[in-house]
Structure formats: C-alpha cells, structure tokens
C-alpha cells in the first residue's frame, strides 16, 4: 500500500501547486472548434469498443494463462483487475458521454465541464488497459518482449497527452501550457517518490502496486463520473448550475492533475519501480 500512500500525498501536493500556478486563469467560453454533440456520439462508440477490448483481455487471461504452470500470480491478478476497471468504465463512460447536456438548455459552460471530465475518464481508461499489456506479457513468460512496450507505451502516453491537452484547450477550460504544467508537476513528484523508494525505502516496493493503483484509478474515475453525471441536472436546479459555474474550472484542473499523477504512478508500478 506504500504506492497508494505515495500517490495520495503526491496528488494532494500536486493539486495545491497546480491550483496556485493556474489561479489567475479563467475559462474561455469561445466557440467550440468541433461539433461537441457529434463528437460525444463518436466517443460513445469508441468507449464501447474499448470495453470490448478489455473484456477480450480478461477472457484471454482466464482461458490461456490462469492455469498455466509457472505463471506469475501477481501479474495475472494485476492484469485481470486492470482490464476489469477498463471494462467497467468503457461501458460506463459510453453512457456518461452520451448524456452530455445541451448548451441551449444548460448554457455553454456545463457541457464543456461534462465533456472534459468524460474525456479524462476515457484517457485514464485507455491507458490502464494498455498498461495491462506489460504484466500480461510477464504472466505469459514473454518478458523478453517487454522492452518494446517500454518504448511504445510511454510514447503513446505522451501522444495521448497532446490529444487531451488539445481537448481541454478547445473547451476553453485549460490552456495547453497548464495541462503540461500539471504533467510536469505529477512526473516530478512521482519520480521523487520513486527515488525515495529506491534509495531510502527499498522494502516499500511491492509486486501488487499495479493492482492497488488500478483500484485507485477506479476510485478517481468514480469521482469524475459522479461529477460529470450531475451536470445534466443544471437546467432544473439552480444550485447545481451555480456550483459548476463557480468551481467548474478548479474541478477540471484537479481532475487533470489526478489524471497525470495516476497514470505516471501506474506506469512506474507496472515496470516494477515502485
């Protein structure tokens, strides 16, 4: 559980730092650079497809690797939990994003917040399933191929950050530089924790860190899901609309910080650094 504690401390520090650095910014409520409603429909299909990918991964593990002699039990457990989290939020997020409130009914800010929260859930869900490929190889005695993923997965994470930064900037909630400030703070704190584990607390390294952090991402996704699911109530409840108008940008900033921190910690866990 040391990895979870390290994540919680790093996330708390990171959120405070990033909120302080971004405190002078404001939401830019200009015209969307794409048809937001149509884009939400496309993402619902994408998430449903990703849920199918995750479910297929679970089936492969159960049928091909579960009773395989010499299989790494910790790696198998991590793969199943990571794919399960990806499956649950692949399905859940496809419903969530399809219920994005319309700007004619809710104003132009609330749909931006809904789409942003759903997008970061999608980002986390995609990479928790992709990161599961590394312990999947290890569980099937294919660790010799891991070096390929050591390059492909971090590169994909970086490319994905370009997309998520573009989306946040297009929605007017975060500037691209603010997203990468969040990424830099998260990476720095995660590497600091890794250094502490490597040089001061080697016993804190655990083979179940990836599994524990997958559960943490489930919790982070659940909070994001709940906050996004409340946005369609804004046309009927003035208090809900006021809440998102007042705190919406800060919620998005904190959500982005949690996204960057959770994925950085998860990657360090699957490679065995923490």
mmCIF file of C-alpha atoms in Angstrom:
data_model
loop_
_atom_site.group_PDB
_atom_site.id
_atom_site.type_symbol
_atom_site.label_atom_id
_atom_site.label_comp_id
_atom_site.label_asym_id
_atom_site.label_seq_id
_atom_site.Cartn_x
_atom_site.Cartn_y
_atom_site.Cartn_z
ATOM 1 C CA UNK A 1 0.000 0.000 0.000
ATOM 2 C CA UNK A 2 3.023 2.307 0.011
ATOM 3 C CA UNK A 3 2.425 3.162 -3.653
ATOM 4 C CA UNK A 4 -1.139 4.220 -2.854
ATOM 5 C CA UNK A 5 0.050 6.388 0.042
ATOM 6 C CA UNK A 6 2.725 7.925 -2.184
ATOM 7 C CA UNK A 7 0.121 8.643 -4.855
ATOM 8 C CA UNK A 8 -2.249 10.283 -2.366
ATOM 9 C CA UNK A 9 0.480 12.530 -0.956
ATOM 10 C CA UNK A 10 1.812 13.413 -4.410
ATOM 11 C CA UNK A 11 -1.711 14.143 -5.660
ATOM 12 C CA UNK A 12 -2.533 16.391 -2.706
ATOM 13 C CA UNK A 13 0.714 18.334 -3.103
ATOM 14 C CA UNK A 14 0.312 18.454 -6.871
ATOM 15 C CA UNK A 15 -3.244 19.771 -6.752
ATOM 16 C CA UNK A 16 -2.232 22.564 -4.366
ATOM 17 C CA UNK A 17 0.756 23.501 -6.546
ATOM 18 C CA UNK A 18 -1.152 23.421 -9.837
ATOM 19 C CA UNK A 19 -4.139 25.347 -8.463
ATOM 20 C CA UNK A 20 -1.722 28.007 -7.212
ATOM 21 C CA UNK A 21 0.049 28.206 -10.582
ATOM 22 C CA UNK A 22 -3.231 28.367 -12.516
ATOM 23 C CA UNK A 23 -5.123 30.649 -10.139
ATOM 24 C CA UNK A 24 -5.008 33.677 -12.471
ATOM 25 C CA UNK A 25 -6.516 31.827 -15.420
ATOM 26 C CA UNK A 26 -10.193 31.751 -16.393
ATOM 27 C CA UNK A 27 -12.450 29.692 -18.616
ATOM 28 C CA UNK A 28 -12.500 30.961 -22.204
ATOM 29 C CA UNK A 29 -16.056 30.441 -23.435
ATOM 30 C CA UNK A 30 -15.444 30.878 -27.141
ATOM 31 C CA UNK A 31 -16.989 28.805 -29.938
ATOM 32 C CA UNK A 32 -16.149 25.090 -29.877
ATOM 33 C CA UNK A 33 -13.603 24.051 -32.549
ATOM 34 C CA UNK A 34 -15.777 20.982 -33.323
ATOM 35 C CA UNK A 35 -19.423 19.894 -33.132
ATOM 36 C CA UNK A 36 -19.449 18.869 -29.496
ATOM 37 C CA UNK A 37 -22.669 16.837 -29.651
ATOM 38 C CA UNK A 38 -21.493 14.851 -32.657
ATOM 39 C CA UNK A 39 -18.081 14.309 -31.091
ATOM 40 C CA UNK A 40 -19.739 12.962 -27.930
ATOM 41 C CA UNK A 41 -21.653 10.411 -30.037
ATOM 42 C CA UNK A 42 -18.422 9.243 -31.658
ATOM 43 C CA UNK A 43 -16.731 8.884 -28.274
ATOM 44 C CA UNK A 44 -19.623 6.763 -27.002
ATOM 45 C CA UNK A 45 -18.867 4.296 -29.808
ATOM 46 C CA UNK A 46 -15.121 4.447 -29.079
ATOM 47 C CA UNK A 47 -15.647 3.676 -25.393
ATOM 48 C CA UNK A 48 -17.958 0.773 -26.173
ATOM 49 C CA UNK A 49 -15.262 -0.650 -28.470
ATOM 50 C CA UNK A 50 -12.625 -0.245 -25.759
ATOM 51 C CA UNK A 51 -14.893 -2.093 -23.329
ATOM 52 C CA UNK A 52 -14.938 -4.972 -25.802
ATOM 53 C CA UNK A 53 -11.138 -4.909 -25.974
ATOM 54 C CA UNK A 54 -10.858 -5.019 -22.186
ATOM 55 C CA UNK A 55 -13.374 -7.852 -21.898
ATOM 56 C CA UNK A 56 -11.448 -9.811 -24.527
ATOM 57 C CA UNK A 57 -8.297 -9.296 -22.463
ATOM 58 C CA UNK A 58 -9.989 -10.751 -19.382
ATOM 59 C CA UNK A 59 -11.162 -13.775 -21.377
ATOM 60 C CA UNK A 60 -7.664 -14.357 -22.750
ATOM 61 C CA UNK A 61 -6.131 -14.240 -19.288
ATOM 62 C CA UNK A 62 -8.705 -16.583 -17.774
ATOM 63 C CA UNK A 63 -8.612 -19.117 -20.599
ATOM 64 C CA UNK A 64 -4.943 -19.096 -21.566
ATOM 65 C CA UNK A 65 -2.901 -18.060 -18.549
ATOM 66 C CA UNK A 66 -4.845 -18.739 -15.356
ATOM 67 C CA UNK A 67 -3.829 -22.398 -15.011
ATOM 68 C CA UNK A 68 -0.545 -22.097 -16.849
ATOM 69 C CA UNK A 69 2.296 -23.670 -14.828
ATOM 70 C CA UNK A 70 4.771 -21.112 -13.588
ATOM 71 C CA UNK A 71 2.549 -18.127 -14.340
ATOM 72 C CA UNK A 72 3.228 -15.104 -12.155
ATOM 73 C CA UNK A 73 0.178 -14.879 -9.883
ATOM 74 C CA UNK A 74 0.753 -11.197 -9.063
ATOM 75 C CA UNK A 75 0.999 -10.302 -12.743
ATOM 76 C CA UNK A 76 -2.171 -12.281 -13.508
ATOM 77 C CA UNK A 77 -4.067 -10.560 -10.710
ATOM 78 C CA UNK A 78 -2.905 -7.129 -11.887
ATOM 79 C CA UNK A 79 -3.927 -7.857 -15.484
ATOM 80 C CA UNK A 80 -7.403 -9.028 -14.518
ATOM 81 C CA UNK A 81 -8.060 -6.052 -12.225
ATOM 82 C CA UNK A 82 -6.707 -3.529 -14.746
ATOM 83 C CA UNK A 83 -8.778 -4.960 -17.590
ATOM 84 C CA UNK A 84 -11.822 -5.151 -15.315
ATOM 85 C CA UNK A 85 -11.526 -1.459 -14.390
ATOM 86 C CA UNK A 86 -11.107 -0.616 -18.081
ATOM 87 C CA UNK A 87 -14.165 -2.696 -18.997
ATOM 88 C CA UNK A 88 -16.398 -1.134 -16.334
ATOM 89 C CA UNK A 89 -15.524 2.414 -17.323
ATOM 90 C CA UNK A 90 -15.522 1.623 -21.016
ATOM 91 C CA UNK A 91 -19.199 0.773 -20.640
ATOM 92 C CA UNK A 92 -19.961 3.425 -18.025
ATOM 93 C CA UNK A 93 -18.253 6.268 -19.829
ATOM 94 C CA UNK A 94 -20.009 5.465 -23.108
ATOM 95 C CA UNK A 95 -23.299 6.091 -21.294
ATOM 96 C CA UNK A 96 -21.913 9.131 -19.481
ATOM 97 C CA UNK A 97 -20.676 11.000 -22.525
ATOM 98 C CA UNK A 98 -23.878 10.244 -24.463
ATOM 99 C CA UNK A 99 -25.835 12.155 -21.791
ATOM 100 C CA UNK A 100 -23.851 15.349 -22.223
ATOM 101 C CA UNK A 101 -26.206 18.296 -21.561
ATOM 102 C CA UNK A 102 -27.085 20.531 -24.484
ATOM 103 C CA UNK A 103 -25.792 24.089 -24.408
ATOM 104 C CA UNK A 104 -29.238 25.510 -25.298
ATOM 105 C CA UNK A 105 -30.609 24.094 -22.045
ATOM 106 C CA UNK A 106 -27.622 24.307 -19.712
ATOM 107 C CA UNK A 107 -25.580 27.207 -21.036
ATOM 108 C CA UNK A 108 -22.201 26.801 -22.699
ATOM 109 C CA UNK A 109 -20.063 26.126 -19.589
ATOM 110 C CA UNK A 110 -21.665 22.975 -18.161
ATOM 111 C CA UNK A 111 -21.331 20.898 -21.388
ATOM 112 C CA UNK A 112 -17.643 21.849 -21.502
ATOM 113 C CA UNK A 113 -17.127 20.550 -17.967
ATOM 114 C CA UNK A 114 -19.079 17.353 -18.698
ATOM 115 C CA UNK A 115 -17.113 16.635 -21.863
ATOM 116 C CA UNK A 116 -13.790 17.412 -20.162
ATOM 117 C CA UNK A 117 -14.449 15.059 -17.233
ATOM 118 C CA UNK A 118 -15.650 12.316 -19.585
ATOM 119 C CA UNK A 119 -12.564 12.817 -21.757
ATOM 120 C CA UNK A 120 -10.136 12.360 -18.883
ATOM 121 C CA UNK A 121 -12.039 9.243 -17.761
ATOM 122 C CA UNK A 122 -11.577 7.961 -21.300
ATOM 123 C CA UNK A 123 -7.875 8.859 -21.250
ATOM 124 C CA UNK A 124 -7.285 7.032 -17.968
ATOM 125 C CA UNK A 125 -9.347 4.046 -19.102
ATOM 126 C CA UNK A 126 -7.472 3.670 -22.377
ATOM 127 C CA UNK A 127 -4.096 3.643 -20.692
ATOM 128 C CA UNK A 128 -4.983 1.387 -17.799
ATOM 129 C CA UNK A 129 -5.914 -1.249 -20.394
ATOM 130 C CA UNK A 130 -2.791 -0.580 -22.465
ATOM 131 C CA UNK A 131 -0.508 -0.654 -19.413
ATOM 132 C CA UNK A 132 -2.037 -4.041 -18.572
ATOM 133 C CA UNK A 133 -0.277 -5.443 -21.651
ATOM 134 C CA UNK A 134 3.059 -5.367 -19.811
ATOM 135 C CA UNK A 135 2.077 -7.643 -16.897
ATOM 136 C CA UNK A 136 0.141 -9.725 -19.436
ATOM 137 C CA UNK A 137 3.390 -10.467 -21.271
ATOM 138 C CA UNK A 138 5.132 -11.241 -17.993
ATOM 139 C CA UNK A 139 2.353 -13.599 -16.927
ATOM 140 C CA UNK A 140 2.749 -15.491 -20.203
ATOM 141 C CA UNK A 141 6.531 -15.741 -19.928
ATOM 142 C CA UNK A 142 7.038 -13.219 -22.739
ATOM 143 C CA UNK A 143 9.042 -10.741 -20.696
ATOM 144 C CA UNK A 144 11.673 -10.665 -23.442
ATOM 145 C CA UNK A 145 9.241 -8.515 -25.458
ATOM 146 C CA UNK A 146 8.755 -6.046 -22.609
ATOM 147 C CA UNK A 147 11.490 -3.722 -23.865
ATOM 148 C CA UNK A 148 9.285 -2.944 -26.881
ATOM 149 C CA UNK A 149 6.476 -1.795 -24.598
ATOM 150 C CA UNK A 150 8.955 0.203 -22.521
ATOM 151 C CA UNK A 151 9.159 2.471 -25.563
ATOM 152 C CA UNK A 152 5.701 2.150 -27.135
ATOM 153 C CA UNK A 153 3.584 2.722 -24.034
ATOM 154 C CA UNK A 154 5.310 5.897 -22.704
ATOM 155 C CA UNK A 155 5.390 7.255 -26.261
ATOM 156 C CA UNK A 156 1.663 6.551 -26.583
ATOM 157 C CA UNK A 157 1.034 8.233 -23.235
ATOM 158 C CA UNK A 158 2.863 11.323 -24.456
ATOM 159 C CA UNK A 159 0.909 11.360 -27.725
ATOM 160 C CA UNK A 160 -2.315 10.909 -25.784
ATOM 161 C CA UNK A 161 -1.421 13.900 -23.640
ATOM 162 C CA UNK A 162 -1.334 16.008 -26.805
ATOM 163 C CA UNK A 163 -4.923 14.992 -27.562
ATOM 164 C CA UNK A 164 -6.192 15.571 -24.026
ATOM 165 C CA UNK A 165 -4.396 18.937 -23.850
ATOM 166 C CA UNK A 166 -5.920 19.945 -27.187
ATOM 167 C CA UNK A 167 -9.379 18.955 -25.967
ATOM 168 C CA UNK A 168 -9.057 20.922 -22.714
ATOM 169 C CA UNK A 169 -7.778 23.968 -24.592
ATOM 170 C CA UNK A 170 -10.511 23.678 -27.228
ATOM 171 C CA UNK A 171 -13.116 23.574 -24.479
ATOM 172 C CA UNK A 172 -11.594 26.740 -23.047
ATOM 173 C CA UNK A 173 -11.115 25.269 -19.580
ATOM 174 C CA UNK A 174 -7.337 24.812 -19.507
ATOM 175 C CA UNK A 175 -4.609 26.228 -21.673
ATOM 176 C CA UNK A 176 -2.252 23.686 -23.214
ATOM 177 C CA UNK A 177 0.599 25.003 -21.068
ATOM 178 C CA UNK A 178 -1.498 24.447 -17.927
ATOM 179 C CA UNK A 179 -2.040 20.802 -18.887
ATOM 180 C CA UNK A 180 1.688 20.315 -19.330
ATOM 181 C CA UNK A 181 2.428 22.142 -16.087
ATOM 182 C CA UNK A 182 0.194 19.541 -14.463
ATOM 183 C CA UNK A 183 2.055 16.743 -16.246
ATOM 184 C CA UNK A 184 5.435 18.138 -15.214
ATOM 185 C CA UNK A 185 4.418 18.518 -11.562
ATOM 186 C CA UNK A 186 2.984 14.987 -11.499
ATOM 187 C CA UNK A 187 6.048 13.476 -13.132
ATOM 188 C CA UNK A 188 8.404 15.297 -10.785
ATOM 189 C CA UNK A 189 6.530 14.179 -7.679
ATOM 190 C CA UNK A 190 6.230 10.587 -8.923
ATOM 191 C CA UNK A 191 9.943 10.411 -9.696
ATOM 192 C CA UNK A 192 10.734 11.896 -6.279
ATOM 193 C CA UNK A 193 8.685 9.129 -4.664
ATOM 194 C CA UNK A 194 10.465 6.545 -6.836
ATOM 195 C CA UNK A 195 13.833 7.894 -5.718
ATOM 196 C CA UNK A 196 12.762 7.662 -2.070
ATOM 197 C CA UNK A 197 11.721 4.039 -2.602
ATOM 198 C CA UNK A 198 14.939 3.184 -4.442
ATOM 199 C CA UNK A 199 17.394 4.765 -2.008
ATOM 200 C CA UNK A 200 15.656 5.075 1.351
ATOM 201 C CA UNK A 201 12.774 2.565 1.473
ATOM 202 C CA UNK A 202 13.520 -0.380 -0.844
ATOM 203 C CA UNK A 203 11.121 -2.510 1.172
ATOM 204 C CA UNK A 204 8.253 -0.281 0.057
ATOM 205 C CA UNK A 205 8.475 -1.674 -3.477
ATOM 206 C CA UNK A 206 5.667 -4.199 -3.925
ATOM 207 C CA UNK A 207 4.623 -6.657 -6.656
ATOM 208 C CA UNK A 208 0.978 -5.673 -6.083
ATOM 209 C CA UNK A 209 1.485 -1.928 -6.570
ATOM 210 C CA UNK A 210 -0.022 -2.036 -10.077
ATOM 211 C CA UNK A 211 -3.118 -3.831 -8.789
ATOM 212 C CA UNK A 212 -3.554 -1.347 -5.928
ATOM 213 C CA UNK A 213 -3.130 1.643 -8.220
ATOM 214 C CA UNK A 214 -5.648 0.178 -10.658
ATOM 215 C CA UNK A 215 -8.154 0.255 -7.800
ATOM 216 C CA UNK A 216 -7.123 3.859 -7.098
ATOM 217 C CA UNK A 217 -7.842 4.776 -10.731
ATOM 218 C CA UNK A 218 -11.230 3.108 -10.367
ATOM 219 C CA UNK A 219 -11.910 5.461 -7.426
ATOM 220 C CA UNK A 220 -10.653 8.509 -9.358
ATOM 221 C CA UNK A 221 -12.859 7.566 -12.304
ATOM 222 C CA UNK A 222 -15.818 7.111 -9.970
ATOM 223 C CA UNK A 223 -15.452 10.630 -8.575
ATOM 224 C CA UNK A 224 -15.098 12.083 -12.083
ATOM 225 C CA UNK A 225 -18.097 10.051 -13.243
ATOM 226 C CA UNK A 226 -20.250 11.355 -10.373
ATOM 227 C CA UNK A 227 -19.278 14.980 -11.006
ATOM 228 C CA UNK A 228 -19.991 14.668 -14.723
ATOM 229 C CA UNK A 229 -23.244 12.765 -14.163
ATOM 230 C CA UNK A 230 -24.648 15.674 -12.144
ATOM 231 C CA UNK A 231 -24.205 18.241 -14.926
ATOM 232 C CA UNK A 232 -27.482 17.396 -16.757
ATOM 233 C CA UNK A 233 -29.337 18.485 -13.604
ATOM 234 C CA UNK A 234 -28.140 22.075 -14.007
ATOM 235 C CA UNK A 235 -31.161 23.265 -16.075
ATOM 236 C CA UNK A 236 -33.550 22.182 -13.302
ATOM 237 C CA UNK A 237 -31.512 23.026 -10.204
ATOM 238 C CA UNK A 238 -30.011 26.485 -9.939
ATOM 239 C CA UNK A 239 -27.665 25.363 -7.159
ATOM 240 C CA UNK A 240 -26.060 22.737 -9.416
ATOM 241 C CA UNK A 241 -25.542 25.246 -12.213
ATOM 242 C CA UNK A 242 -24.104 27.781 -9.747
ATOM 243 C CA UNK A 243 -21.740 25.142 -8.335
ATOM 244 C CA UNK A 244 -20.261 24.313 -11.736
ATOM 245 C CA UNK A 245 -20.093 27.957 -12.730
ATOM 246 C CA UNK A 246 -18.124 28.776 -9.586
ATOM 247 C CA UNK A 247 -15.950 25.680 -9.230
ATOM 248 C CA UNK A 248 -16.009 24.047 -12.654
ATOM 249 C CA UNK A 249 -12.572 25.182 -13.784
ATOM 250 C CA UNK A 250 -10.994 24.174 -10.469
ATOM 251 C CA UNK A 251 -12.621 20.744 -10.723
ATOM 252 C CA UNK A 252 -11.181 20.319 -14.209
ATOM 253 C CA UNK A 253 -7.710 21.406 -13.025
ATOM 254 C CA UNK A 254 -7.790 18.943 -10.116
ATOM 255 C CA UNK A 255 -9.113 16.200 -12.390
ATOM 256 C CA UNK A 256 -6.289 16.758 -14.870
ATOM 257 C CA UNK A 257 -3.735 16.641 -12.062
ATOM 258 C CA UNK A 258 -5.170 13.374 -10.761
ATOM 259 C CA UNK A 259 -5.109 12.002 -14.295
ATOM 260 C CA UNK A 260 -1.443 12.795 -14.832
ATOM 261 C CA UNK A 261 -0.442 11.566 -11.359
ATOM 262 C CA UNK A 262 -2.399 8.308 -11.508
ATOM 263 C CA UNK A 263 -1.080 7.299 -14.915
ATOM 264 C CA UNK A 264 2.510 8.198 -14.016
ATOM 265 C CA UNK A 265 2.328 6.176 -10.801
ATOM 266 C CA UNK A 266 0.666 3.270 -12.606
ATOM 267 C CA UNK A 267 3.403 3.162 -15.230
ATOM 268 C CA UNK A 268 6.106 3.163 -12.563
ATOM 269 C CA UNK A 269 4.245 0.328 -10.848
ATOM 270 C CA UNK A 270 3.907 -1.900 -13.916
ATOM 271 C CA UNK A 271 7.627 -1.555 -14.685
ATOM 272 C CA UNK A 272 8.426 -2.520 -11.078
ATOM 273 C CA UNK A 273 9.939 0.796 -9.986
ATOM 274 C CA UNK A 274 7.610 1.232 -7.004
#
